[in-house]
CSV table of C-alpha atoms in Angstrom, one decimal:
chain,number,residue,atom,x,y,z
A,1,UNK,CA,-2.0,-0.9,-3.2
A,2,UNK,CA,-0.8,1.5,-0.8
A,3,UNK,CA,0.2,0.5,2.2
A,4,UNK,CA,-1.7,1.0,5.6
A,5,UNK,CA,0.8,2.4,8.2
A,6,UNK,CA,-1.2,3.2,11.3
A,7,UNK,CA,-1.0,6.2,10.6
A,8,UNK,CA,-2.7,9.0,8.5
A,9,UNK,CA,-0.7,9.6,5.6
A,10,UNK,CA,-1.1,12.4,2.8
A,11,UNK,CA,0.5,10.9,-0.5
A,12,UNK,CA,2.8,12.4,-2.5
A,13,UNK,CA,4.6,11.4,-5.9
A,14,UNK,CA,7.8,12.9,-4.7
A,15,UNK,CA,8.6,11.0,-1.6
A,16,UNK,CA,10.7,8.7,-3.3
A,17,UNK,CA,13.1,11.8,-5.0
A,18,UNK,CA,13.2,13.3,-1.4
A,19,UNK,CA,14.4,10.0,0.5
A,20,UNK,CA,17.0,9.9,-2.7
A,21,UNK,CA,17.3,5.8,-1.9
A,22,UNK,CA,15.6,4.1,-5.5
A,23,UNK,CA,18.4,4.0,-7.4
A,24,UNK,CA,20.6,3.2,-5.1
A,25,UNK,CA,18.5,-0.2,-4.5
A,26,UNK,CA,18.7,-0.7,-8.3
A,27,UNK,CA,22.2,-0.4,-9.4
A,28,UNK,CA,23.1,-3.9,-8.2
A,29,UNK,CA,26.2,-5.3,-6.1
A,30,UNK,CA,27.3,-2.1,-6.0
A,31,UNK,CA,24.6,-1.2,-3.2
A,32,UNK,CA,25.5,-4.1,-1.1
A,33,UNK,CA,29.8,-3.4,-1.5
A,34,UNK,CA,29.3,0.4,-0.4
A,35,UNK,CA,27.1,-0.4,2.4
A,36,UNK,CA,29.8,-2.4,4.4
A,37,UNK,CA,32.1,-0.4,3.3
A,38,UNK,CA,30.6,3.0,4.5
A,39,UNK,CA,29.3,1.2,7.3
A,40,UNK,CA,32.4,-0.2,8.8
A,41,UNK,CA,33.7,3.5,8.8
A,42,UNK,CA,31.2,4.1,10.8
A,43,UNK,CA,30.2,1.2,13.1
A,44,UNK,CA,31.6,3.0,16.0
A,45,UNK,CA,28.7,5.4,16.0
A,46,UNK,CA,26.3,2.5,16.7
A,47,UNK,CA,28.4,0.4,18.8
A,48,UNK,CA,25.7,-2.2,20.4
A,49,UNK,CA,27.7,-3.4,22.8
A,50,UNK,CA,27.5,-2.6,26.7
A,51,UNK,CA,29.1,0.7,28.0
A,52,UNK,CA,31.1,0.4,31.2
A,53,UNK,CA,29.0,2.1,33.8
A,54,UNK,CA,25.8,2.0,32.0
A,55,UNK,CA,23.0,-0.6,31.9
A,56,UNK,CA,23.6,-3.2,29.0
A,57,UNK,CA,21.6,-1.9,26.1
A,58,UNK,CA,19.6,-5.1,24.3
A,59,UNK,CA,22.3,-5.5,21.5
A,60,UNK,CA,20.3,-5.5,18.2
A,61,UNK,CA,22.6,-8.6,16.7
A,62,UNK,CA,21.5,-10.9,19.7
A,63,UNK,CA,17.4,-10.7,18.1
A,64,UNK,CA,18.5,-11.7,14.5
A,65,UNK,CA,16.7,-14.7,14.1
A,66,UNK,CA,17.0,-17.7,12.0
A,67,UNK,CA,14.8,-18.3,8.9
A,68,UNK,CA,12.3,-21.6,10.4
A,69,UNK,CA,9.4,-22.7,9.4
A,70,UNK,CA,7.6,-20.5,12.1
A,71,UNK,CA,7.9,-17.4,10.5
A,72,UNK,CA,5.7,-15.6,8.1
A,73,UNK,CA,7.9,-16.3,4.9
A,74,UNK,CA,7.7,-19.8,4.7
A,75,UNK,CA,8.4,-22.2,1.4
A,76,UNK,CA,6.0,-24.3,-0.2
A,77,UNK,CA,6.7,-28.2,1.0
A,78,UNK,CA,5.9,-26.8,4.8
A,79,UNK,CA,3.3,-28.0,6.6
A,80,UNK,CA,0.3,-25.8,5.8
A,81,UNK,CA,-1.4,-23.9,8.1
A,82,UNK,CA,-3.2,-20.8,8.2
A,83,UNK,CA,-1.8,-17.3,7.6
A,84,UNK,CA,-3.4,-16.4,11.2
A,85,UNK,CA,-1.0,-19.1,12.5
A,86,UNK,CA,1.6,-18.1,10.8
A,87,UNK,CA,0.9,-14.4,12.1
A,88,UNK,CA,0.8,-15.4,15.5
A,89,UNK,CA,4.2,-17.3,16.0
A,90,UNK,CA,5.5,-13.8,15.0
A,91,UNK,CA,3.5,-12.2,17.5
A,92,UNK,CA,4.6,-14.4,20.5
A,93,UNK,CA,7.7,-14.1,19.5
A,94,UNK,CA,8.1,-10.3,19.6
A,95,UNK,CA,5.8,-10.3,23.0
A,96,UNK,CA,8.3,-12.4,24.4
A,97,UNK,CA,11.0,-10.2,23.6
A,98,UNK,CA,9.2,-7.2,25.3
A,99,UNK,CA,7.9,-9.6,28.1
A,100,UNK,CA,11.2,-10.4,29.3
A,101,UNK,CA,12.2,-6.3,29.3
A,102,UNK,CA,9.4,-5.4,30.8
A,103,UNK,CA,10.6,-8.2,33.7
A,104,UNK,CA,14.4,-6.7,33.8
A,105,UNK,CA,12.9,-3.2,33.6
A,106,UNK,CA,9.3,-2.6,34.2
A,107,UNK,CA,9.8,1.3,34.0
A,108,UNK,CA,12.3,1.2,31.1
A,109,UNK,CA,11.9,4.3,29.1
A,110,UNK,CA,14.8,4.4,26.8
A,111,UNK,CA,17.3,7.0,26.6
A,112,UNK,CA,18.9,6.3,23.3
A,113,UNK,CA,23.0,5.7,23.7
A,114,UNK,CA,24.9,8.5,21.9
A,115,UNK,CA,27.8,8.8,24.3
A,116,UNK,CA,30.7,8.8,21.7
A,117,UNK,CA,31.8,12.3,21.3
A,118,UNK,CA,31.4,13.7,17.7
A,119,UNK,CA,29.0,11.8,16.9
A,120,UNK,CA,25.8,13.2,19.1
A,121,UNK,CA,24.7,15.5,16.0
A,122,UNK,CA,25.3,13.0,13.5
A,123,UNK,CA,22.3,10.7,14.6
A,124,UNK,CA,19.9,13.6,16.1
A,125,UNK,CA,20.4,15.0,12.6
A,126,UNK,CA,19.6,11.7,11.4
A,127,UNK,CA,16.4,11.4,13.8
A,128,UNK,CA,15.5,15.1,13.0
A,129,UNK,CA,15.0,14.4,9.3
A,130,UNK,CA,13.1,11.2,9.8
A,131,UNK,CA,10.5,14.0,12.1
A,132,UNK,CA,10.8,16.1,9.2
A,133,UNK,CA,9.6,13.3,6.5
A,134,UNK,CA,6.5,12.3,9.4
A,135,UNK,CA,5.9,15.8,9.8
A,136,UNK,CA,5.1,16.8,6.1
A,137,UNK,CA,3.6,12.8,5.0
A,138,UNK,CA,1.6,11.8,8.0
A,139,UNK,CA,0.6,15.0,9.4
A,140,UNK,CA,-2.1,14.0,12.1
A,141,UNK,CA,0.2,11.0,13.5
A,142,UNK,CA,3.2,13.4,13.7
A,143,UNK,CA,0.9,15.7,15.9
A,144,UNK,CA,0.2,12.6,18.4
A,145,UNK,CA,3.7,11.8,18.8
A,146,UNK,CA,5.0,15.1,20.1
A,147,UNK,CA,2.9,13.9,23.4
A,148,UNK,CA,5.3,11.4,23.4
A,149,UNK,CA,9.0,11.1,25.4
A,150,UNK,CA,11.4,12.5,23.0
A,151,UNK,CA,13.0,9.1,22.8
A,152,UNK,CA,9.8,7.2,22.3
A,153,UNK,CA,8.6,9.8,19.2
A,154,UNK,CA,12.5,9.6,17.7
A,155,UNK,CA,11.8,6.1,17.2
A,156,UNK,CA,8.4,5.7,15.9
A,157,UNK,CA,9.4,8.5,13.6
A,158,UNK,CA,12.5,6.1,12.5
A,159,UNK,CA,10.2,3.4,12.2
A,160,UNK,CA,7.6,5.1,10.2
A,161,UNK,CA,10.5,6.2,7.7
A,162,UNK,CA,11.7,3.1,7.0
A,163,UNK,CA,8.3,1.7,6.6
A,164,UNK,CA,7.8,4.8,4.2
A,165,UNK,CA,10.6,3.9,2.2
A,166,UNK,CA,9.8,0.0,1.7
A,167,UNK,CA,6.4,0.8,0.5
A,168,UNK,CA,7.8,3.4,-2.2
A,169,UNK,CA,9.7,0.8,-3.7
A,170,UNK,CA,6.6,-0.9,-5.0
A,171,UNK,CA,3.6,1.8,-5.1
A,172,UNK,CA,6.2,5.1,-5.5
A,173,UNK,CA,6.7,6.9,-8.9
A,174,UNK,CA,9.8,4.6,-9.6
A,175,UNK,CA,7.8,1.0,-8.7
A,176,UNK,CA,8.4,0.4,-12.7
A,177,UNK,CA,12.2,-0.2,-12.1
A,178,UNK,CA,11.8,-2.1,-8.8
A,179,UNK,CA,12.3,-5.8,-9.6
A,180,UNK,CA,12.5,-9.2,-6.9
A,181,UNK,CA,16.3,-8.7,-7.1
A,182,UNK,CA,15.9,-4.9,-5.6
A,183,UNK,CA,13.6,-5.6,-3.0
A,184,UNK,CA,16.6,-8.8,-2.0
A,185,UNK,CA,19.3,-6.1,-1.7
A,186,UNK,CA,17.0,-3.8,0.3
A,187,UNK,CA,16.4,-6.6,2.6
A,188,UNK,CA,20.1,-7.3,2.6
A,189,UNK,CA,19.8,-3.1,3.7
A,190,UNK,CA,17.7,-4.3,6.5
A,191,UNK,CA,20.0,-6.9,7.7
A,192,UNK,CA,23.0,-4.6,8.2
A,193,UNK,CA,21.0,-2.1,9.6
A,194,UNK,CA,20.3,-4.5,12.7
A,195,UNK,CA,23.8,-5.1,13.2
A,196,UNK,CA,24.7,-1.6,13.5
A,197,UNK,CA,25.7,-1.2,9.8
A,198,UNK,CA,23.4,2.0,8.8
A,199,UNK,CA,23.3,2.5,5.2
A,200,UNK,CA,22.5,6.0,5.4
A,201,UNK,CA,21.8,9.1,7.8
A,202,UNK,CA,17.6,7.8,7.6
A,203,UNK,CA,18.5,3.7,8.1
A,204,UNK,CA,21.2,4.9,11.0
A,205,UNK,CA,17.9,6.6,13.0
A,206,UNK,CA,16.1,2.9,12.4
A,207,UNK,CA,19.4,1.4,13.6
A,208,UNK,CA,19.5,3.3,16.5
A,209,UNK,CA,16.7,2.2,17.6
A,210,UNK,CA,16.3,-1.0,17.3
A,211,UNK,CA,19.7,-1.0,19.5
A,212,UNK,CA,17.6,0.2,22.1
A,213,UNK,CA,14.5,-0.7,21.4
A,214,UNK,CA,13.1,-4.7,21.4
A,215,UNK,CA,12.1,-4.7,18.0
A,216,UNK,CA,12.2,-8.2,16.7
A,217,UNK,CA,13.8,-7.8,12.6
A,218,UNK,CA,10.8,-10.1,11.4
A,219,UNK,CA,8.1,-8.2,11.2
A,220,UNK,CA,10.2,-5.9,9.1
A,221,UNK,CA,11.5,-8.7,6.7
A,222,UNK,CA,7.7,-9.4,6.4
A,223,UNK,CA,7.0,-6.1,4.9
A,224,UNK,CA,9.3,-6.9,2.4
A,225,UNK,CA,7.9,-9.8,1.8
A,226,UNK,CA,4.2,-7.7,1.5
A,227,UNK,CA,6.5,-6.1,-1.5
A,228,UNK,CA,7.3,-9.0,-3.2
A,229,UNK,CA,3.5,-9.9,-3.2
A,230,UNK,CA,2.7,-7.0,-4.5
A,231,UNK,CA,5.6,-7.5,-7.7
A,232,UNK,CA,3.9,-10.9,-8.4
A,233,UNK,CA,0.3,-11.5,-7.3
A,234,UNK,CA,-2.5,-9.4,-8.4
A,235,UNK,CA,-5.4,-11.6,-7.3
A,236,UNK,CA,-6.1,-13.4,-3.6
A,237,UNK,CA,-8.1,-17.2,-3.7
A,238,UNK,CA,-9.5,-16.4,-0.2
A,239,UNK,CA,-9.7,-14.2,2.8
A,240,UNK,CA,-6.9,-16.9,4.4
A,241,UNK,CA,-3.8,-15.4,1.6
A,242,UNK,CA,-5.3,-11.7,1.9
A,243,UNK,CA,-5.0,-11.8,5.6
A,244,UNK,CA,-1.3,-13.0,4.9
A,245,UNK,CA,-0.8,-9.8,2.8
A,246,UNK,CA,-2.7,-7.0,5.1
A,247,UNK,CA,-0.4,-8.9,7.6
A,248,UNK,CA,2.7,-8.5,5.6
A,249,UNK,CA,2.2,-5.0,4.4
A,250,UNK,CA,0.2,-2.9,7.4
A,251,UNK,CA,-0.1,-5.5,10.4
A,252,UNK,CA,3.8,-5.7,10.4
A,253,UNK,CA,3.7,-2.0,11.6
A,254,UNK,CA,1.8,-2.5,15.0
A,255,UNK,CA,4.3,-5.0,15.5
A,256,UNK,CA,7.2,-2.4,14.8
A,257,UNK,CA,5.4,0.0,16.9
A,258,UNK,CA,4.4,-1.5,20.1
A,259,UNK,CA,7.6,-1.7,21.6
A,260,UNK,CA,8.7,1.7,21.0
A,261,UNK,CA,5.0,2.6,22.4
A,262,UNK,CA,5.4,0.9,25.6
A,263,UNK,CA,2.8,-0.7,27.3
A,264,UNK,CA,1.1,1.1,30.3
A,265,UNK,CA,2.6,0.3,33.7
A,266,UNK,CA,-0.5,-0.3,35.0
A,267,UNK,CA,-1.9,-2.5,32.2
A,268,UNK,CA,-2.8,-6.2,33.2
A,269,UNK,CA,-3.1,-7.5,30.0
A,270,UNK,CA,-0.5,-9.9,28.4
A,271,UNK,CA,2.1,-8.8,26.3
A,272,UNK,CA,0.4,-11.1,23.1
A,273,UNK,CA,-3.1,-9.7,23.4
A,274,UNK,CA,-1.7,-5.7,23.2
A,275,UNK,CA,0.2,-7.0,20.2
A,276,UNK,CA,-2.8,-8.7,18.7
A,277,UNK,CA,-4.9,-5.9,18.8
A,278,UNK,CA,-1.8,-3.8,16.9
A,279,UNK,CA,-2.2,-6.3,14.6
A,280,UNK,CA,-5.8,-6.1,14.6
A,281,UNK,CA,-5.8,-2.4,13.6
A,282,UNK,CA,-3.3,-2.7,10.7
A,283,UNK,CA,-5.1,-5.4,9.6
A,284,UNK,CA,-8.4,-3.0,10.2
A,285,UNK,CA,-6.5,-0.1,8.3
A,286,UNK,CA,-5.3,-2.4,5.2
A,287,UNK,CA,-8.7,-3.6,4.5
A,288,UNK,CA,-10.3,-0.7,4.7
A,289,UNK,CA,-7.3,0.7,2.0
A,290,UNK,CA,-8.4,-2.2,-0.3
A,291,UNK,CA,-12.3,-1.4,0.1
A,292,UNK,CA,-11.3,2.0,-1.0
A,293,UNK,CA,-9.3,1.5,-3.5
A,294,UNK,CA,-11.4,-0.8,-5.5
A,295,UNK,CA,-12.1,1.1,-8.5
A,296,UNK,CA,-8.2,2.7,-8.5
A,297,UNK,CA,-6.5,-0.7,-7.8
A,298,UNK,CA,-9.1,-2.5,-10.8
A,299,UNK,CA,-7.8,0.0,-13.4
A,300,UNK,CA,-4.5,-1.3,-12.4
A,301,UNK,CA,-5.6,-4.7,-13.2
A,302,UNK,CA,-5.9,-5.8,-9.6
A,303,UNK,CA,-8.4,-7.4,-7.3
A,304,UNK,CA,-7.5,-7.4,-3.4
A,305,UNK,CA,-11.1,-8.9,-2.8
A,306,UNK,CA,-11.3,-12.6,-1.8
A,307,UNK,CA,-12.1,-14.6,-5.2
A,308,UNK,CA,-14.2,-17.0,-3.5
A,309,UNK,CA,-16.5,-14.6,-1.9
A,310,UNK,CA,-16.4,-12.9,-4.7
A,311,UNK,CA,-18.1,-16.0,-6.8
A,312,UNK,CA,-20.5,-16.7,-3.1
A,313,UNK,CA,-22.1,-13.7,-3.9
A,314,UNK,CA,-22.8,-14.2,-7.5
A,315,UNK,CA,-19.8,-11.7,-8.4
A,316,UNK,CA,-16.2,-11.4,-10.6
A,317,UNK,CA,-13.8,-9.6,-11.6
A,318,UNK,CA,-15.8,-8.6,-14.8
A,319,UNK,CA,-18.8,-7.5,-12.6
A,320,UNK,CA,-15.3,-5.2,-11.2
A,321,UNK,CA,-14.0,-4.0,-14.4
A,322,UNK,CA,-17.3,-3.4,-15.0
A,323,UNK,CA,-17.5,-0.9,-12.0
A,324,UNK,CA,-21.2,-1.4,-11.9
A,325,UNK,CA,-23.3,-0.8,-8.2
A,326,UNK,CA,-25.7,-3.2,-8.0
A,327,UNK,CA,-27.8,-4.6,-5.5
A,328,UNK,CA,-25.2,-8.1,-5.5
A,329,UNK,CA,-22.3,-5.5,-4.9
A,330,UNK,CA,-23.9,-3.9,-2.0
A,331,UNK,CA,-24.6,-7.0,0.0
A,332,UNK,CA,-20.8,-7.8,-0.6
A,333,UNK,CA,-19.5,-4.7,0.3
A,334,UNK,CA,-21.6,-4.7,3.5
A,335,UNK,CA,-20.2,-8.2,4.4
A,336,UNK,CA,-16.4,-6.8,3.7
A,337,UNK,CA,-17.1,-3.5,5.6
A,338,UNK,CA,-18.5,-5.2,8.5
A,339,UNK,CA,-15.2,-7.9,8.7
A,340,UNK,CA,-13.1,-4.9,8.9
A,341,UNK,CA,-14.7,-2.9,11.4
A,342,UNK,CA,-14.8,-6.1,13.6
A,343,UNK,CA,-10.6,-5.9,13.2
A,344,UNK,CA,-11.1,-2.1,14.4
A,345,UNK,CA,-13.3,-3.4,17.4
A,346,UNK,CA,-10.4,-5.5,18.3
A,347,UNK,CA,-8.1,-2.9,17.8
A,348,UNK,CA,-9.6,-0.5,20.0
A,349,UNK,CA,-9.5,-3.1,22.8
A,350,UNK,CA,-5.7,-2.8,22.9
A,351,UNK,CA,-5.2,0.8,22.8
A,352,UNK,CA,-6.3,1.5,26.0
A,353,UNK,CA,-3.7,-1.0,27.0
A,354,UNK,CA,-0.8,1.0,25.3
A,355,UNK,CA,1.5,3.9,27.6
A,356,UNK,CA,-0.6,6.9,28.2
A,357,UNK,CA,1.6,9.1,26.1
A,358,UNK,CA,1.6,7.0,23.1
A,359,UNK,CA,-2.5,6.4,22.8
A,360,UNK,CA,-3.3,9.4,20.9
A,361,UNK,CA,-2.1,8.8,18.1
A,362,UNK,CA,-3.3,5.7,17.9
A,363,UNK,CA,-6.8,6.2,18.7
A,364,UNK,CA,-6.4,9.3,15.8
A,365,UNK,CA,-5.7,6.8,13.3
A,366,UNK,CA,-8.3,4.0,14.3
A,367,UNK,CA,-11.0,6.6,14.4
A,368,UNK,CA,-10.2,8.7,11.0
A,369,UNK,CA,-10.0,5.1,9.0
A,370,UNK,CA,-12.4,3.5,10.6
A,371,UNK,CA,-15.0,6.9,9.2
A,372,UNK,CA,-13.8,5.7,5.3
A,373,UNK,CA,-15.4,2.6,5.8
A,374,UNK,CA,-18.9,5.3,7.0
A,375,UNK,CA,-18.0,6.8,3.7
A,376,UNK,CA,-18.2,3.8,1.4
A,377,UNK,CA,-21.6,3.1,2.9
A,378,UNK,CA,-22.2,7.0,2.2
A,379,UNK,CA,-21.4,7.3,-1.3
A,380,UNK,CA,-23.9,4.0,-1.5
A,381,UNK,CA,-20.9,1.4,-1.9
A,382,UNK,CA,-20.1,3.3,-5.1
A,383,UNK,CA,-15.7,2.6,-4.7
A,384,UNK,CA,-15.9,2.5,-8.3
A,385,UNK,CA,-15.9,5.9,-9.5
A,386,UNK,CA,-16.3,7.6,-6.3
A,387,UNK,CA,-12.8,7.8,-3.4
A,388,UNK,CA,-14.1,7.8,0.1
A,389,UNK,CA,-12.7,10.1,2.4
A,390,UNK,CA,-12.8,11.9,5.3
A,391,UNK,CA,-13.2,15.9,5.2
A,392,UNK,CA,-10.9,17.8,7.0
A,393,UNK,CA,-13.6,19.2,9.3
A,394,UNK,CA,-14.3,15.7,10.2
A,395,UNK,CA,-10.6,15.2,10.6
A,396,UNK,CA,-10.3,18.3,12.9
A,397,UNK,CA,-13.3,17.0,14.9
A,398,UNK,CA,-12.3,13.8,15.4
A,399,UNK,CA,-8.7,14.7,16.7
A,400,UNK,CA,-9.8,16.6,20.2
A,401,UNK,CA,-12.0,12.9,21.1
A,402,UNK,CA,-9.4,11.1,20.0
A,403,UNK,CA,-6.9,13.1,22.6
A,404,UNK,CA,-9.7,12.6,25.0
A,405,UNK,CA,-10.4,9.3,25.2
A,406,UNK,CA,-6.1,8.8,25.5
A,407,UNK,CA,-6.5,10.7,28.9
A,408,UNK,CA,-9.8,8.8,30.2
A,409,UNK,CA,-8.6,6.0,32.7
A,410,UNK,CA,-8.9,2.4,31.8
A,411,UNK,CA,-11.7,1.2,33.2
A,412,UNK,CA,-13.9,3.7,32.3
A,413,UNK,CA,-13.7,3.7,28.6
A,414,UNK,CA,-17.0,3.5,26.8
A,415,UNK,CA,-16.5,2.2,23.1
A,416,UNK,CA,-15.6,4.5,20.1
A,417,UNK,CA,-18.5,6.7,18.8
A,418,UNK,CA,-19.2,8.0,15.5
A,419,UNK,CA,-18.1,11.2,14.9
């Protein structure tokens, strides 16, 4: 199951063998030895300390957090409660964390801290091949972020790299050879990364800016853990653990996202309901994936559809295998298609919420996935035999009302339209 990342993204087998990262995330210790060796050599470069002179930059080290029972990846003799709970403790937490910078620097637009001499190229040749990699996989997105401040698009294009990467561990050309133990050393990757200990030229971009940028390391570990779901689950009892995975593998993004985005000056909403609604629309974007891919992920011998609802509606997995329309399978699929657009709805609540400069690209990718789910209903529910997906005249049209509506104030936003 690929994974939803906000943004519009044109697949392609050899994204793994242009990153060149796979193997080095198999061949054991070895990874984890060179990457503190390499990255001690060059810690300087990403330094998070405070420059004399300069306003303290939020040291990435100081928002490593401590594995509790709060967070997403919990164990299994905690307390149950609900994946939305579990969700949300991670969303406070990282609106907190953006809450208190927005109170020590309401107009904070970050200028990313390359002062040491020698080194200036290194990382905006680092940041310029994460634009490259955005520019050929995620085509439409990349177009919204040149609105942005060159520090803000850096980022997200750092972020959408990394997020890139994690997901070709498990659903790239080389997800055979991928095992628990690979996905442990690339979170290990992660960890060093947020202490300034880049692996690489693409993880130094991400460690850039989460020196600069209040990105809790959570929602990142969390897409890992998405990963590991992937390696051992193939089926979900309820709607309750497949919220928990579109959480861990697309809602985790938004999360990413928002504070590089920055939310509007102006905006009086709170901090936790412009991060729920980027929750919302990953959440929004993942299901919609899964309602897609049903026929594709089936052949694979997987079943992202809630088993219980499933059997409410007189339905199995043979009934899937089957790959069968029938009039059973089109009440279901209407039921499905009209929880996800309800995440959309949410979703598009929050954009307008979002700095000015960073809406388009949003609103691009809420209103190009939000037309596949018009395309199921088109092809008659058929997600069997037939892929939904949206032309690229529809794609082109939908671009200039997405830029629109970024531009149109507030207050005077009238909800999305079908294009």
């Amino acid at each position: 199951m690929s994974v939803a990342l906000l943004w519009v993204v044109s697949p392609n087998s050899q994204l793994s063998n242009c990153f060149g990262f796979v193997d080095s995330v198999r061949d054991g210790n070895q990874l984890i030895y060179s990457s503190r060796s390499v990255c001690q050599e060059r810690s300087s470069m990403f330094d998070c300390r405070p420059k004399k002179g300069r306003k303290q930059k939020w040291n990435a080290c100081s928002i490593h957090v401590p594995e509790i029972s709060s967070m997403v990846a919990s164990t299994a003799d905690e307390i149950a409660v609900s994946s939305e709970e579990k969700v949300y403790n991670v969303v406070l937490k990282q609106a907190a964390l953006v809450k208190e910078q927005l109170r020590s620097s309401p107009d904070l637009d970050v200028n990313p801290d390359l002062a040491l001499p020698g080194n200036l190229g290194l990382l905006s040749d680092a940041y310029d091949r994460c634009g490259e990699v955005c520019a050929e996989y995620a085509k439409t997105f990349y177009l919204g972020t040149l609105l942005m401040t060159p520090e803000r698009r850096r980022a997200i294009w750092a972020i959408y790299v990394w997020c890139r990467r994690t997901d070709e561990l498990v659903d790239g050309p080389n997800a055979s050879h991928i095992t628990p133990t690979a996905l442990d050393r690339w979170e290990s990757r992660l960890e060093d990364l947020f202490c300034g200990r880049p692996f690489d030229m693409l993880d130094a971009a991400v460690s850039d800016t989460v020196a600069n940028y209040r990105v809790d390391i959570q929602p990142f570990r969390d897409m890992i853990e998405g990963m590991r779901m992937d390696l051992r689950k193939s089926r979900y009892k309820n709607f309750d653990e497949l919220y928990l995975y579109c959480y861990n593998v697309a809602g985790t993004v938004g999360l990413m996202s928002v504070p590089v985005m920055g939310i509007a000056p102006e905006s009086k909403a709170s901090p936790v309901s412009v991060f729920d609604a980027a929750l919302a629309l990953g959440i929004a974007n993942q299901l919609t994936n899964i309602l897609r891919d049903v026929g594709e992920d089936a052949r694979r011998g997987r079943v992202y559809l809630p088993q219980d609802e499933l059997a409410q509606a007189g339905l199995s997995d043979d009934d899937i295998f089957a790959g069968k329309v029938t009039d059973k399978w089109r009440r279901f699929m209407k039921s499905q298609i009209k929880r996800a657009r309800m995440f959309f709805d949410k979703a598009e609540k929050g954009v307008t919420e979002l700095n000015a400069a960073s809406r388009w690209p949003v609103y691009a990718s809420l209103l190009l996935y939000r037309q596949i789910l018009d395309e199921i209903e088109a092809n008659d529910y058929n997600n069997f035999t037939k892929r939904a997906y949206v032309n690229k005249a529809k794609k082109l049209a939908a671009l200039p009302i997405a830029y629109a509506r970024s531009l149109v104030p507030r207050s005077k936003k009238p909800p999305l339209t079908k294009v």
